[in-house]
Coordinates of C-alpha atoms and ligand atoms in Angstrom, one line a residue:
M1 CA 0.0 0.0 0.0
L2 CA 1.3 3.5 -0.8
P3 CA 2.2 5.5 2.2
E4 CA 0.3 8.5 3.3
T5 CA 2.7 11.4 2.5
E6 CA 3.2 14.6 4.4
V7 CA 5.7 17.2 3.4
A8 CA 6.5 18.9 6.6
S9 CA 7.2 22.6 6.5
E10 CA 7.9 25.3 9.1
A11 CA 4.9 25.6 11.4
P12 CA 6.0 28.1 14.1
S13 CA 2.5 28.3 15.5
V14 CA 2.5 24.7 16.6
T15 CA 3.9 24.1 20.1
F16 CA 5.0 20.9 21.8
A17 CA 1.9 21.1 23.9
D18 CA -0.2 20.5 20.8
L19 CA 1.4 17.2 19.9
G20 CA -0.1 14.9 22.5
L21 CA 3.1 14.2 24.5
S22 CA 2.8 13.4 28.2
Q23 CA 3.2 16.1 30.9
K24 CA 6.5 14.6 32.1
V25 CA 7.9 14.7 28.6
L26 CA 6.6 18.2 28.0
S27 CA 8.3 19.4 31.1
A28 CA 11.6 17.9 30.1
V29 CA 11.3 19.6 26.6
T30 CA 10.6 22.9 28.3
D31 CA 13.6 22.5 30.5
A32 CA 15.7 21.8 27.4
G33 CA 14.5 25.3 26.2
Y34 CA 12.4 24.1 23.2
V35 CA 9.0 25.6 22.5
N36 CA 8.2 25.0 18.9
P37 CA 8.7 21.5 17.3
T38 CA 10.8 21.3 14.1
P39 CA 8.9 20.2 11.0
I40 CA 9.9 16.5 11.3
Q41 CA 8.8 16.6 15.0
A42 CA 5.5 18.3 14.3
G43 CA 4.9 15.8 11.5
A44 CA 6.0 12.6 13.1
I45 CA 5.1 12.8 16.8
P46 CA 1.3 12.8 16.7
H47 CA 1.4 9.7 14.4
A48 CA 4.0 8.0 16.4
L49 CA 2.0 8.5 19.6
Q50 CA -0.9 6.7 17.8
G51 CA 1.3 3.7 17.2
K52 CA 1.6 4.2 13.4
D53 CA 4.7 3.3 11.4
I54 CA 6.6 6.3 10.3
L55 CA 8.9 6.7 7.3
G56 CA 10.8 9.9 8.0
I57 CA 12.9 11.3 5.2
A58 CA 15.1 13.8 7.1
Q59 CA 18.7 14.6 7.5
T60 CA 20.5 15.0 10.7
G61 CA 20.2 18.6 12.1
T62 CA 16.5 18.6 11.5
G63 CA 15.6 17.5 15.1
K64 CA 14.7 13.9 14.0
T65 CA 16.2 12.3 17.1
A66 CA 13.6 14.0 19.4
A67 CA 11.0 13.1 16.7
F68 CA 11.3 9.5 17.8
V69 CA 12.7 9.8 21.4
L70 CA 9.8 12.0 22.7
P71 CA 6.9 9.7 21.6
M72 CA 8.8 6.7 22.7
I73 CA 9.3 8.0 26.2
T74 CA 5.6 8.9 26.3
R75 CA 4.6 5.4 25.2
L76 CA 7.0 3.7 27.6
E77 CA 5.2 5.2 30.6
K78 CA 2.8 2.2 30.5
G79 CA 4.4 -1.2 31.3
R80 CA 7.8 -2.3 32.5
A81 CA 10.8 -4.1 31.3
R82 CA 11.6 -7.8 31.8
A83 CA 15.0 -9.4 32.0
R84 CA 16.7 -9.9 28.7
M85 CA 13.6 -8.6 26.9
P86 CA 14.0 -5.0 25.9
R87 CA 10.8 -3.1 25.1
T88 CA 12.2 -0.9 22.4
L89 CA 15.1 -1.1 20.1
I90 CA 16.9 1.7 18.2
L91 CA 19.4 0.7 15.6
E92 CA 22.2 3.2 14.7
P93 CA 25.0 2.9 12.2
T94 CA 27.8 4.2 14.4
R95 CA 28.7 4.2 18.0
E96 CA 28.7 8.0 18.2
L97 CA 25.2 8.2 16.9
A98 CA 24.1 5.5 19.4
A99 CA 25.8 7.5 22.2
Q100 CA 24.1 10.7 21.0
V101 CA 20.7 9.0 21.1
E102 CA 21.4 7.8 24.6
E103 CA 22.1 11.5 25.6
N104 CA 18.7 12.4 24.2
F105 CA 17.1 9.8 26.5
V106 CA 18.9 11.3 29.5
K107 CA 17.8 14.8 28.5
Y108 CA 14.2 14.1 27.7
G109 CA 13.7 11.2 30.1
K110 CA 14.8 13.1 33.2
N111 CA 11.4 12.8 34.8
H112 CA 11.2 9.1 34.1
R113 CA 13.0 6.1 35.5
L114 CA 13.9 4.4 32.2
T115 CA 16.6 1.8 31.9
V116 CA 18.6 2.5 28.8
A117 CA 21.2 0.1 27.5
L118 CA 23.8 0.9 24.9
L119 CA 25.2 -2.0 22.9
I120 CA 28.1 -0.8 20.9
G121 CA 31.4 -2.2 19.9
G122 CA 34.6 -1.2 21.7
V123 CA 33.0 -1.7 25.1
S124 CA 33.1 -4.8 27.2
F125 CA 30.3 -7.4 26.8
D126 CA 30.1 -8.1 30.5
E127 CA 28.8 -4.7 31.5
Q128 CA 26.3 -4.7 28.6
E129 CA 25.1 -8.1 29.6
K130 CA 24.5 -7.0 33.2
K131 CA 22.3 -4.2 31.9
L132 CA 20.3 -6.5 29.6
E133 CA 19.9 -8.9 32.5
R134 CA 18.3 -6.2 34.6
G135 CA 15.8 -5.5 31.8
A136 CA 16.0 -2.5 29.4
D137 CA 13.2 -0.2 28.5
V138 CA 15.3 1.1 25.7
L139 CA 18.1 -0.7 23.8
I140 CA 20.2 1.4 21.6
A141 CA 22.6 -0.6 19.4
T142 CA 24.8 -0.9 16.4
P143 CA 23.6 -3.9 14.3
G144 CA 26.8 -6.0 14.7
R145 CA 27.0 -5.8 18.4
L146 CA 23.3 -6.5 18.8
L147 CA 23.6 -9.7 16.8
D148 CA 26.7 -10.7 18.8
H149 CA 24.7 -10.5 22.0
F150 CA 21.8 -12.3 20.4
E151 CA 24.0 -15.1 19.3
R152 CA 25.4 -15.4 22.8
G153 CA 21.9 -16.0 24.0
K154 CA 21.8 -13.0 26.2
L155 CA 19.0 -11.2 24.4
L156 CA 15.4 -11.9 23.4
L157 CA 13.9 -9.6 20.8
T158 CA 10.3 -11.0 21.1
G159 CA 9.3 -8.3 23.6
V160 CA 10.2 -5.3 21.4
E161 CA 7.2 -3.1 20.9
I162 CA 8.9 -0.2 19.1
L163 CA 11.7 -0.6 16.6
V164 CA 13.6 2.5 15.3
I165 CA 15.9 2.3 12.3
D166 CA 17.9 5.5 12.1
E167 CA 20.1 6.7 9.3
A168 CA 19.1 3.8 7.0
D169 CA 20.9 5.0 4.0
R170 CA 24.1 5.1 6.0
M171 CA 23.4 1.6 7.1
L172 CA 23.3 0.7 3.4
D173 CA 26.6 2.4 2.8
M174 CA 28.2 0.5 5.6
G175 CA 26.9 -2.9 4.4
F176 CA 24.5 -3.4 7.4
I177 CA 21.3 -4.1 5.4
P178 CA 21.5 -7.9 5.7
D179 CA 21.9 -7.5 9.5
I180 CA 18.9 -5.1 9.6
E181 CA 16.8 -7.6 7.6
R182 CA 17.8 -10.3 10.1
I183 CA 17.0 -8.2 13.1
C184 CA 13.6 -7.1 11.7
K185 CA 12.7 -10.8 11.3
L186 CA 13.6 -11.5 15.0
I187 CA 11.1 -8.9 16.2
P188 CA 7.3 -9.5 16.4
F189 CA 5.4 -8.3 13.3
T190 CA 3.0 -6.4 15.6
R191 CA 5.7 -3.9 16.6
Q192 CA 5.6 -0.3 15.6
T193 CA 8.5 0.7 13.3
L194 CA 9.9 4.2 13.0
F195 CA 12.2 4.4 10.0
F196 CA 14.5 7.4 9.2
S197 CA 16.7 8.0 6.2
A198 CA 18.2 11.1 4.6
T199 CA 17.8 9.7 1.1
M200 CA 15.7 6.9 -0.4
P201 CA 17.9 4.8 -2.8
P202 CA 16.1 1.7 -4.2
E203 CA 17.5 -0.7 -1.6
I204 CA 16.1 1.4 1.2
T205 CA 12.7 1.7 -0.6
K206 CA 12.7 -2.1 -0.8
L207 CA 13.5 -2.4 2.9
T208 CA 10.6 -0.1 3.8
E209 CA 8.2 -2.0 1.6
Q210 CA 9.3 -5.2 3.3
F211 CA 9.2 -4.1 6.9
L212 CA 6.9 -1.1 7.4
Q213 CA 3.1 -1.4 7.6
A214 CA 1.1 1.4 6.0
P215 CA 3.6 4.0 7.1
V216 CA 3.0 7.7 7.4
R217 CA 5.7 9.3 5.2
I218 CA 7.1 12.6 6.3
E219 CA 9.6 14.4 4.2
V220 CA 11.4 17.5 5.5
A221 CA 14.1 18.4 3.0
K222 CA 15.5 17.0 -0.2
A223 CA 18.9 15.5 0.3
S224 CA 20.0 17.2 -2.9
S225 CA 19.5 20.7 -1.6
T226 CA 22.4 22.6 -0.1
G227 CA 21.9 25.4 2.4
V228 CA 21.7 28.8 0.9
N229 CA 23.7 30.3 3.8
I230 CA 26.7 28.2 3.0
E231 CA 29.3 29.8 0.8
Q232 CA 30.8 27.1 -1.4
K233 CA 34.2 27.3 -3.2
L234 CA 36.3 24.9 -5.2
V235 CA 40.1 25.0 -4.8
K236 CA 42.3 23.6 -7.5
S237 CA 45.3 21.4 -6.6
R238 CA 47.7 19.0 -8.1
S239 CA 46.9 15.4 -7.3
K240 CA 49.6 14.2 -5.0
P241 CA 48.7 14.0 -1.3
W242 CA 51.4 16.4 -0.2
D243 CA 50.2 19.0 -2.8
K244 CA 46.7 18.7 -1.4
R245 CA 47.9 19.0 2.2
A246 CA 49.8 22.1 1.3
V247 CA 46.7 23.6 -0.4
L248 CA 44.7 22.8 2.7
R249 CA 47.2 24.3 5.1
D250 CA 47.2 27.4 3.1
L251 CA 43.4 27.6 3.0
I252 CA 43.2 27.2 6.8
R253 CA 45.6 30.0 7.3
A254 CA 43.8 32.2 4.8
E255 CA 40.5 31.6 6.6
D256 CA 42.0 32.0 10.1
A257 CA 40.2 35.2 11.0
E258 CA 36.7 33.7 10.4
L259 CA 37.5 30.1 11.2
K260 CA 36.0 29.1 14.5
N261 CA 36.1 25.4 14.0
A262 CA 36.1 23.1 11.0
I263 CA 35.6 19.6 9.9
I264 CA 38.0 18.3 7.3
F265 CA 36.6 15.3 5.3
C266 CA 38.7 12.6 3.7
N267 CA 37.3 9.7 1.6
R268 CA 39.4 7.0 3.2
K269 CA 40.1 6.4 6.9
S270 CA 43.8 5.8 6.2
D271 CA 43.9 9.3 4.7
V272 CA 42.2 10.7 7.8
S273 CA 45.0 9.4 9.9
E274 CA 47.7 10.6 7.6
L275 CA 46.3 14.1 7.2
F276 CA 45.7 14.4 11.0
R277 CA 49.4 13.5 11.6
S278 CA 50.5 16.0 9.1
L279 CA 48.4 18.8 10.5
V280 CA 49.6 18.1 14.0
K281 CA 53.2 18.1 12.8
Y282 CA 52.5 21.5 11.3
E283 CA 51.2 22.6 14.7
F284 CA 47.6 23.0 13.8
D285 CA 45.1 22.3 16.5
A286 CA 43.7 19.1 15.0
G287 CA 42.1 15.9 16.0
A288 CA 40.8 12.9 14.0
L289 CA 37.8 10.7 13.9
H290 CA 37.7 7.5 12.0
G291 CA 36.2 4.1 12.3
D292 CA 39.3 2.3 13.6
M293 CA 39.8 4.4 16.6
D294 CA 38.7 2.9 19.9
Q295 CA 35.5 4.1 21.4
R296 CA 37.1 6.1 24.2
A297 CA 39.4 7.9 21.9
R298 CA 36.5 8.8 19.5
M299 CA 34.3 10.1 22.3
A300 CA 37.2 12.1 23.8
M301 CA 38.0 13.6 20.4
L302 CA 34.4 14.4 19.7
S303 CA 33.7 16.1 23.0
A304 CA 36.9 18.1 22.8
F305 CA 35.7 19.3 19.4
R306 CA 32.2 20.0 20.7
D307 CA 33.5 21.9 23.7
G308 CA 35.7 24.1 21.5
K309 CA 39.0 22.7 22.8
L310 CA 39.9 21.4 19.4
K311 CA 39.7 23.6 16.3
L312 CA 40.0 21.1 13.4
L313 CA 38.5 17.7 13.2
V314 CA 39.7 15.4 10.4
A315 CA 37.0 12.8 9.7
S316 CA 35.7 10.2 7.3
D317 CA 32.0 10.3 6.1
V318 CA 31.1 7.3 8.2
A319 CA 32.6 8.6 11.4
A320 CA 31.0 12.1 11.0
R321 CA 27.6 11.2 9.6
G322 CA 24.8 12.4 11.8
L323 CA 27.0 13.8 14.6
D324 CA 25.3 16.6 16.4
I325 CA 28.0 19.3 16.3
P326 CA 26.3 22.7 16.2
D327 CA 27.8 25.7 14.7
V328 CA 30.8 24.6 12.7
S329 CA 32.1 27.6 10.8
H330 CA 34.0 25.7 8.0
V331 CA 34.0 22.5 6.1
F332 CA 37.0 21.5 4.1
N333 CA 36.6 18.6 1.6
F334 CA 40.2 17.3 1.4
D335 CA 38.9 14.8 -1.1
V336 CA 35.9 15.3 -3.5
P337 CA 33.4 12.8 -2.2
I338 CA 32.9 9.7 -4.3
H339 CA 29.1 9.8 -3.8
A340 CA 27.5 13.1 -4.7
E341 CA 25.1 12.8 -1.8
D342 CA 28.0 12.9 0.7
Y343 CA 28.8 16.4 -0.6
V344 CA 25.5 17.6 0.7
H345 CA 25.9 15.8 4.0
R346 CA 29.4 17.1 4.5
I347 CA 28.7 20.8 3.8
G348 CA 25.5 20.5 5.8
R349 CA 27.8 20.4 8.9
T350 CA 28.1 24.1 8.5
G351 CA 25.5 26.9 8.1
R352 CA 23.2 25.2 10.5
A353 CA 20.2 26.9 12.2
G354 CA 20.4 29.9 9.9
R355 CA 24.0 30.7 10.6
S356 CA 26.4 31.3 7.8
G357 CA 29.2 28.8 6.9
K358 CA 31.9 28.2 4.4
A359 CA 32.7 25.0 2.5
F360 CA 35.9 24.5 0.5
T361 CA 36.5 21.5 -1.7
I362 CA 39.9 20.7 -3.0
V363 CA 39.7 19.5 -6.6
T364 CA 42.3 17.7 -8.7
K365 CA 42.2 16.7 -12.3
A366 CA 41.2 13.2 -11.2
D367 CA 38.0 14.6 -9.6
V368 CA 36.4 16.2 -12.6
K369 CA 33.8 13.4 -13.1
A370 CA 32.9 13.3 -9.4
L371 CA 32.6 17.1 -9.3
G372 CA 30.3 17.0 -12.4
A373 CA 28.0 14.6 -10.5
I374 CA 27.9 16.9 -7.5
E375 CA 27.1 19.9 -9.5
K376 CA 24.4 18.0 -11.4
M377 CA 22.8 16.9 -8.2
I378 CA 22.8 20.3 -6.4
G379 CA 21.6 21.9 -9.7
N380 CA 24.3 24.6 -10.0
N381 CA 28.0 25.0 -10.6
V382 CA 30.2 25.9 -7.6
D383 CA 32.6 28.8 -8.1
W384 CA 36.4 28.4 -8.0
L385 CA 38.3 30.3 -5.4
D386 CA 41.3 31.2 -7.5
G387 CA 41.0 29.9 -11.0
D388 CA 39.9 26.5 -12.2
L389 CA 42.0 23.4 -13.0
S390 CA 43.1 24.8 -16.4
T391 CA 45.0 27.5 -14.6
L392 CA 47.3 25.0 -12.9
G393 CA 49.6 25.1 -15.8
D394 CA 51.3 22.3 -17.7
E395 CA 54.1 21.5 -15.3
P396 CA 54.4 17.8 -14.9
E397 CA 53.2 16.5 -11.5
Q398 CA 56.0 15.9 -9.1
E399 CA 56.7 12.3 -8.5
E400 CA 57.9 12.9 -5.0
R401 CA 57.7 15.9 -2.7
P402 CA 61.0 17.7 -2.2
R403 CA 62.5 16.6 1.0
R404 CA 63.7 19.1 3.5
A405 CA 67.4 19.1 4.0
R406 CA 68.0 16.6 6.7
G407 CA 71.7 16.4 6.8
D408 CA 72.8 20.0 7.3
K409 CA 71.6 22.0 10.2
R410 CA 72.9 25.2 8.8
E411 CA 71.4 24.6 5.5
R412 CA 68.0 24.1 7.1
G413 CA 68.2 27.2 9.3
R414 CA 69.4 29.3 6.4
A415 CA 66.7 28.1 4.0
T416 CA 63.9 28.7 6.5
G417 CA 64.9 32.3 7.2
K418 CA 65.2 33.1 3.5
D419 CA 62.1 31.4 2.6
K420 CA 60.0 33.2 5.2
R421 CA 61.1 36.4 3.6
S422 CA 60.4 35.1 0.1
V423 CA 56.9 34.1 1.1
A424 CA 56.3 37.5 2.6
K425 CA 57.2 39.1 -0.7
Q426 CA 54.8 37.0 -2.6
D427 CA 51.2 37.9 -3.0
K428 CA 48.9 35.8 -0.8
T429 CA 47.1 33.9 -3.5
T430 CA 46.6 30.2 -2.8
E431 CA 48.8 29.2 -5.7
S432 CA 51.8 31.2 -4.8
A433 CA 51.7 30.4 -1.2
V434 CA 51.3 26.7 -1.9
A435 CA 54.1 26.8 -4.4
A436 CA 56.3 28.5 -1.8
V437 CA 55.5 25.9 0.9
A438 CA 56.0 23.0 -1.6
E439 CA 59.2 24.4 -2.9
H440 CA 60.9 25.5 0.2
D441 CA 59.1 23.7 3.0
V442 CA 58.6 26.9 4.9
Q443 CA 57.9 26.7 8.6
P444 CA 54.3 27.6 8.9
E445 CA 53.5 30.6 11.0
V446 CA 50.7 29.0 13.0
K447 CA 50.7 29.3 16.7
P448 CA 50.7 25.9 18.4
V449 CA 47.5 25.4 20.4
L450 CA 48.3 21.9 21.6
S451 CA 51.3 21.5 23.8
Q452 CA 54.2 19.5 22.4
E453 CA 53.4 16.7 24.9
S454 CA 49.7 16.5 23.8
R455 CA 50.7 16.4 20.2
R456 CA 53.2 13.6 20.9
E457 CA 50.5 11.8 22.8
A458 CA 48.0 12.2 20.0
I459 CA 50.5 10.9 17.5
R460 CA 51.5 8.0 19.8
H461 CA 47.9 7.1 20.1
D462 CA 47.4 7.2 16.4
N463 CA 50.5 5.1 15.8
A464 CA 49.1 2.4 18.2
E465 CA 45.9 2.4 16.2
R466 CA 47.7 2.1 13.0
K467 CA 49.7 -0.9 14.3
S468 CA 46.5 -2.7 15.1
R469 CA 45.0 -2.1 11.7
S470 CA 45.0 -4.7 9.0
D471 CA 45.8 -2.2 6.3
H472 CA 49.0 -1.4 8.1
H473 CA 50.8 -4.3 6.5
G474 CA 51.5 -2.7 3.2
D475 CA 54.7 -2.6 1.2
R476 CA 57.5 -1.4 3.5
R477 CA 59.2 0.9 1.1
E478 CA 55.9 2.4 -0.1
R479 CA 54.9 3.0 3.5
G480 CA 58.2 4.5 4.3
R481 CA 58.0 6.9 1.4
R482 CA 54.4 7.9 2.2
Y483 CA 54.9 8.7 5.8
H484 CA 58.2 10.3 5.3
D485 CA 57.2 12.7 2.6
D486 CA 55.1 15.1 4.7
L487 CA 56.5 15.0 8.2
G488 CA 56.2 18.7 8.4
P489 CA 58.8 20.9 10.0
A490 CA 61.4 19.2 12.1
P491 CA 60.9 19.9 15.8
V492 CA 62.6 23.2 16.4
G493 CA 65.8 22.9 18.5
F494 CA 66.6 19.3 18.0
G495 CA 68.4 19.7 14.6
D496 CA 69.0 16.2 13.3
D497 CA 69.3 14.8 16.8
I498 CA 65.6 14.2 17.1
P499 CA 64.9 12.0 20.1
A500 CA 63.7 8.6 19.1
F501 CA 60.4 8.9 21.0
M502 CA 59.4 11.8 18.8
L503 CA 59.6 9.5 15.8
I504 CA 57.8 6.5 17.3
G505 CA 56.1 4.4 14.7
M506 CA 57.1 6.7 11.8
P507 CA 58.9 4.6 9.3
I508 CA 61.9 6.5 7.8
S509 CA 63.1 5.3 4.4
A510 CA 66.8 4.9 4.0
Ligands
AMP601 P1 19.1 16.1 15.4 O1 18.6 16.3 14.0 O2 18.2 15.1 16.1 O3 20.5 15.6 15.4 O4 19.0 17.5 16.2 C1 19.8 18.6 15.9 C2 19.8 19.6 17.0 O5 18.6 20.3 17.1 C3 20.1 19.0 18.4 O6 21.1 19.8 18.9 C4 18.9 19.2 19.1 O7 19.1 19.4 20.5 C5 18.2 20.4 18.5 N1 16.8 20.4 18.6 C6 15.9 19.4 18.5 N2 14.7 19.8 18.6 C7 14.6 21.1 18.6 C8 13.6 22.1 18.7 N3 12.3 21.7 18.7 N4 14.0 23.4 18.7 C9 15.3 23.7 18.7 N5 16.3 22.8 18.6 C10 16.0 21.5 18.6

């Protein structure tokens, strides 16, 4: 049966009190400072309270979490949890999103005594099992960890009354659809299902046809629309990673006056790690977020960024998707995203709630096709910051980045001083500054925000993670070359006698 469709729009006259929520929930919403529901909330909550299935097409940042959390809490007021039989289940693609939803239950469930269990990877099974044993009103889980518990016989899904599938299109990207199908079949058919996705690719439509019953469809914004208050620019670059890193450093410096905080997106998690290390070496105040980091490190990184203690966060799409980080002033696409839709999601991290934001995308000759797909999807061409790719000139691409002089202390000192002056003379266009940095390896004039010790600690941490990763076992020579080429400026004052601990885990080619 075709779903009933509502296209939600701004409805400022509607208040939370009009939606049918319980008094206890309303009081928590008032305490959170919210008066008017967002369109997805106004559209979904009344139907969800009536027990109907919902198909919500909404991106993160639209208030969709409260759109399912508030009616769930209201409905959970009747009845109580039994051991190993959770009453509701929320599936999230990443641990951060799961933790974020848990925070919402803490905020909006402050007048209730709900037992909320979080089943995510990177945390010990024992503690999670104890919570399940006590009986959970709300179970928030990533699909893999949920099935692990199920297979260990610690969990029964036959008591689930409400199932939430959040960020379904991201689940698809991450290969979780078979897990989702399996989980849906373990839950009674009589449940209520609340299903959210930013986009509706065919695989997701199929899933909704299979598992939703006469859903009310609520659509808040097309995934292909980009915010009007986001200034978008393309920035040309040669294709080598060190060229792109130089372009990025230059951009960050050029934006310094307006840059409050930024997310820098890479397509691959190995590049997240590499770019993060390079930025830290260049004394930028940077952190990283990628799927291979352990849970504690990810949460710490995220809260430092949210609290304004960290200015730049390098992230992959998967790690950053859906994170609630309000008020990011800049987004930098270190790589042009492979899927055009990711462009919209990425730049949507800035310019939220009517604020203005800036999004820069570094583009190389290899990205022309992907860029075309993005421009087609968003329906217009994005302007170039400082000339398009044809203005890069015909110079052949460098096979390897020029090394800084390692053998001669005087040579390095002399070169740095001279180059600083030569850069000062040049006009500040991206190209000239980039060329200067690439050619002379100029010491960047960026004040260190992290202490030497915390930078070393961050790199040590990242090295440990690298070691444990499977993709770490590449060709030794290739690896040595890659990590050596962009170490950034040598630690000042050590000359060539850099203590070994500062080079931990960084392969140096002969
Ligand atoms: P979400 O799309 O669920 O990630 O929510 C995005 C942000 O909007 C979160 O910081 C919420 O706390 C906030 N928010 C949710 N509902 C409202 C509301 N009705 N009015 C204002 N802000 C809200």
